[in-house]
mmCIF file of C-alpha atoms in Angstrom:
data_model
loop_
_atom_site.group_PDB
_atom_site.id
_atom_site.type_symbol
_atom_site.label_atom_id
_atom_site.label_comp_id
_atom_site.label_asym_id
_atom_site.label_seq_id
_atom_site.Cartn_x
_atom_site.Cartn_y
_atom_site.Cartn_z
ATOM 1 C CA UNK A 120 -26.048 -20.469 -38.800
ATOM 2 C CA UNK A 121 -22.844 -18.293 -39.593
ATOM 3 C CA UNK A 122 -24.532 -15.947 -42.748
ATOM 4 C CA UNK A 123 -26.897 -15.063 -39.500
ATOM 5 C CA UNK A 124 -24.288 -13.941 -37.164
ATOM 6 C CA UNK A 125 -22.711 -12.135 -40.088
ATOM 7 C CA UNK A 126 -25.624 -10.424 -40.941
ATOM 8 C CA UNK A 127 -26.320 -9.596 -37.280
ATOM 9 C CA UNK A 128 -22.904 -8.111 -37.042
ATOM 10 C CA UNK A 129 -23.524 -5.991 -40.506
ATOM 11 C CA UNK A 130 -26.734 -4.795 -39.095
ATOM 12 C CA UNK A 131 -25.117 -3.243 -35.880
ATOM 13 C CA UNK A 132 -22.317 -1.892 -37.684
ATOM 14 C CA UNK A 133 -24.612 0.043 -40.222
ATOM 15 C CA UNK A 134 -26.718 1.194 -37.211
ATOM 16 C CA UNK A 135 -24.195 2.401 -35.057
ATOM 17 C CA UNK A 136 -22.743 4.813 -37.628
ATOM 18 C CA UNK A 137 -20.916 7.156 -34.857
ATOM 19 C CA UNK A 138 -18.499 4.492 -34.119
ATOM 20 C CA UNK A 139 -18.237 2.879 -37.591
ATOM 21 C CA UNK A 140 -15.395 4.152 -39.514
ATOM 22 C CA UNK A 141 -14.921 2.377 -42.841
ATOM 23 C CA UNK A 142 -13.430 3.017 -46.095
ATOM 24 C CA UNK A 143 -16.368 2.024 -47.785
ATOM 25 C CA UNK A 144 -17.171 -0.998 -49.998
ATOM 26 C CA UNK A 145 -14.976 -1.971 -53.167
ATOM 27 C CA UNK A 146 -15.834 -2.886 -56.769
ATOM 28 C CA UNK A 147 -14.895 -6.833 -57.674
ATOM 29 C CA UNK A 148 -12.149 -5.568 -59.975
ATOM 30 C CA UNK A 149 -10.306 -4.376 -56.868
ATOM 31 C CA UNK A 150 -11.177 -7.378 -55.164
ATOM 32 C CA UNK A 151 -9.836 -9.529 -58.064
ATOM 33 C CA UNK A 152 -6.671 -7.681 -57.998
ATOM 34 C CA UNK A 153 -6.107 -8.304 -54.377
ATOM 35 C CA UNK A 154 -6.920 -11.986 -54.819
ATOM 36 C CA UNK A 155 -4.288 -12.117 -57.642
ATOM 37 C CA UNK A 156 -1.632 -10.483 -55.407
ATOM 38 C CA UNK A 157 -2.213 -13.039 -52.697
ATOM 39 C CA UNK A 158 -3.101 -16.270 -54.727
ATOM 40 C CA UNK A 159 -6.106 -16.459 -52.549
ATOM 41 C CA UNK A 160 -9.861 -16.547 -53.527
ATOM 42 C CA UNK A 161 -12.322 -14.706 -51.276
ATOM 43 C CA UNK A 162 -15.647 -16.026 -50.937
ATOM 44 C CA UNK A 163 -18.970 -15.561 -48.883
ATOM 45 C CA UNK A 164 -18.788 -13.516 -45.789
ATOM 46 C CA UNK A 165 -15.448 -11.946 -46.111
ATOM 47 C CA UNK A 166 -15.984 -11.047 -49.817
ATOM 48 C CA UNK A 167 -19.384 -9.212 -48.544
ATOM 49 C CA UNK A 168 -17.337 -7.414 -46.226
ATOM 50 C CA UNK A 169 -14.900 -6.120 -48.701
ATOM 51 C CA UNK A 170 -17.781 -5.378 -51.068
ATOM 52 C CA UNK A 171 -19.741 -3.453 -48.094
ATOM 53 C CA UNK A 172 -17.338 -2.023 -45.815
ATOM 54 C CA UNK A 173 -13.788 -2.234 -47.372
ATOM 55 C CA UNK A 174 -11.761 -1.880 -44.285
ATOM 56 C CA UNK A 175 -11.850 0.099 -41.135
ATOM 57 C CA UNK A 176 -12.879 0.513 -37.301
ATOM 58 C CA UNK A 177 -15.796 -0.297 -35.246
ATOM 59 C CA UNK A 178 -15.229 1.657 -32.164
ATOM 60 C CA UNK A 179 -11.773 0.279 -30.919
ATOM 61 C CA UNK A 180 -11.750 -2.937 -33.045
ATOM 62 C CA UNK A 181 -9.796 -2.595 -36.659
ATOM 63 C CA UNK A 182 -10.791 -5.201 -39.059
ATOM 64 C CA UNK A 183 -8.546 -5.210 -41.977
ATOM 65 C CA UNK A 184 -9.579 -5.526 -45.537
ATOM 66 C CA UNK A 185 -8.730 -3.419 -48.554
ATOM 67 C CA UNK A 186 -8.145 0.277 -48.609
ATOM 68 C CA UNK A 187 -6.976 0.652 -52.366
ATOM 69 C CA UNK A 188 -4.963 -0.910 -55.089
ATOM 70 C CA UNK A 189 -1.745 0.154 -53.696
ATOM 71 C CA UNK A 190 -0.555 -3.019 -51.899
ATOM 72 C CA UNK A 191 2.983 -2.074 -51.477
ATOM 73 C CA UNK A 192 2.931 1.452 -50.007
ATOM 74 C CA UNK A 193 0.111 1.031 -47.377
ATOM 75 C CA UNK A 194 -0.590 0.282 -43.695
ATOM 76 C CA UNK A 195 -2.940 -1.040 -41.461
ATOM 77 C CA UNK A 196 -6.109 -2.004 -41.832
ATOM 78 C CA UNK A 197 -4.878 -2.993 -45.187
ATOM 79 C CA UNK A 198 -5.017 -6.645 -45.031
ATOM 80 C CA UNK A 199 -3.512 -7.365 -48.222
ATOM 81 C CA UNK A 200 -0.352 -5.223 -47.712
ATOM 82 C CA UNK A 201 -0.076 -6.518 -44.246
ATOM 83 C CA UNK A 202 -0.083 -10.115 -45.302
ATOM 84 C CA UNK A 203 2.114 -9.431 -48.101
ATOM 85 C CA UNK A 204 4.738 -7.803 -45.541
ATOM 86 C CA UNK A 205 4.087 -10.782 -43.267
ATOM 87 C CA UNK A 206 4.860 -13.324 -45.624
ATOM 88 C CA UNK A 207 8.319 -11.493 -46.434
ATOM 89 C CA UNK A 208 9.345 -10.742 -42.825
ATOM 90 C CA UNK A 209 7.990 -13.591 -40.667
ATOM 91 C CA UNK A 210 7.298 -16.467 -43.242
ATOM 92 C CA UNK A 211 3.494 -16.099 -42.786
ATOM 93 C CA UNK A 212 2.111 -19.282 -44.697
ATOM 94 C CA UNK A 213 0.167 -18.199 -47.829
ATOM 95 C CA UNK A 214 -2.951 -19.778 -46.899
ATOM 96 C CA UNK A 215 -3.299 -17.227 -44.267
ATOM 97 C CA UNK A 216 -4.783 -13.714 -44.552
ATOM 98 C CA UNK A 217 -4.208 -11.244 -41.433
ATOM 99 C CA UNK A 218 -7.689 -9.556 -40.480
ATOM 100 C CA UNK A 219 -6.935 -8.707 -37.149
ATOM 101 C CA UNK A 220 -4.122 -7.489 -34.792
ATOM 102 C CA UNK A 221 -4.668 -8.449 -31.067
ATOM 103 C CA UNK A 222 -2.196 -5.723 -30.058
ATOM 104 C CA UNK A 223 -0.496 -8.634 -27.844
ATOM 105 C CA UNK A 224 1.244 -11.425 -29.378
ATOM 106 C CA UNK A 225 -1.225 -12.742 -32.108
ATOM 107 C CA UNK A 226 -2.317 -12.140 -35.344
ATOM 108 C CA UNK A 227 -5.894 -13.498 -36.372
ATOM 109 C CA UNK A 228 -6.023 -14.766 -39.753
ATOM 110 C CA UNK A 229 -8.462 -16.441 -42.270
ATOM 111 C CA UNK A 230 -7.019 -19.571 -43.059
ATOM 112 C CA UNK A 231 -8.102 -20.657 -46.745
ATOM 113 C CA UNK A 232 -6.779 -24.271 -46.055
ATOM 114 C CA UNK A 233 -9.533 -24.874 -42.943
ATOM 115 C CA UNK A 234 -13.099 -24.207 -43.486
ATOM 116 C CA UNK A 235 -16.181 -25.121 -42.028
ATOM 117 C CA UNK A 236 -19.195 -26.808 -43.747
ATOM 118 C CA UNK A 237 -20.340 -23.756 -45.893
ATOM 119 C CA UNK A 238 -16.680 -23.520 -47.113
ATOM 120 C CA UNK A 239 -16.142 -20.310 -44.975
ATOM 121 C CA UNK A 240 -12.445 -20.055 -43.626
ATOM 122 C CA UNK A 241 -11.911 -20.737 -40.085
ATOM 123 C CA UNK A 242 -10.297 -17.683 -38.122
ATOM 124 C CA UNK A 243 -7.349 -18.887 -36.795
ATOM 125 C CA UNK A 244 -4.270 -17.399 -34.475
ATOM 126 C CA UNK A 245 -0.853 -17.098 -35.696
ATOM 127 C CA UNK A 246 1.977 -16.156 -33.353
ATOM 128 C CA UNK A 247 4.874 -14.086 -35.034
ATOM 129 C CA UNK A 248 8.029 -15.505 -33.564
ATOM 130 C CA UNK A 249 7.122 -19.063 -33.081
ATOM 131 C CA UNK A 250 8.646 -21.567 -35.551
ATOM 132 C CA UNK A 251 6.011 -22.750 -38.328
ATOM 133 C CA UNK A 252 6.088 -26.189 -37.143
ATOM 134 C CA UNK A 253 5.357 -25.050 -33.534
ATOM 135 C CA UNK A 254 2.214 -22.993 -34.600
ATOM 136 C CA UNK A 255 -0.844 -24.320 -32.955
ATOM 137 C CA UNK A 256 -3.345 -22.377 -35.492
ATOM 138 C CA UNK A 257 -5.911 -22.092 -32.802
ATOM 139 C CA UNK A 258 -9.333 -21.675 -33.994
ATOM 140 C CA UNK A 259 -10.703 -18.387 -32.970
ATOM 141 C CA UNK A 260 -13.998 -18.523 -34.660
ATOM 142 C CA UNK A 261 -15.781 -20.960 -37.132
ATOM 143 C CA UNK A 262 -15.786 -17.967 -39.896
ATOM 144 C CA UNK A 263 -15.465 -14.402 -40.235
ATOM 145 C CA UNK A 264 -19.367 -13.803 -39.204
ATOM 146 C CA UNK A 265 -18.782 -15.261 -35.995
ATOM 147 C CA UNK A 266 -15.620 -13.382 -35.545
ATOM 148 C CA UNK A 267 -16.936 -10.239 -36.559
ATOM 149 C CA UNK A 268 -20.154 -10.411 -34.259
ATOM 150 C CA UNK A 269 -17.860 -11.202 -31.356
ATOM 151 C CA UNK A 270 -15.897 -7.827 -32.148
ATOM 152 C CA UNK A 271 -18.807 -5.556 -32.812
ATOM 153 C CA UNK A 272 -20.404 -6.781 -29.471
ATOM 154 C CA UNK A 273 -17.675 -5.919 -27.474
ATOM 155 C CA UNK A 274 -18.226 -2.195 -28.816
ATOM 156 C CA UNK A 275 -21.698 -1.713 -28.104
#
């Protein structure tokens, strides 16, 4: 099921060029570099997103990914830079990758410790400023595909 939602989201993004603004897909070498920096392994749907789109905006929705190899001096929508920064500043757990900022009090993250039946990481909510032992890690979407399709649908 999840692959279908991701494919559908991908199709919509590719068809709605006028509101899609992405940096463009990345080679495996750069993706491996990002994985090394984070100590995480990207698979399945999010990996395809990085290979196809990289990072960017669809309408008002900013979906974090990889911009380039400079993970130290970057800015949103760079998921690698943002995640590394949050690890330093708010003790973000190492199993989380920030992929979306709600603009209110939550960050949405891929949780590499929780996954669906296909091994796809769940998308969970992390609330900066709340102690780690009090975080609920509410599941926002089963996987990146469901999450992306939801965002994309809000824009069309």
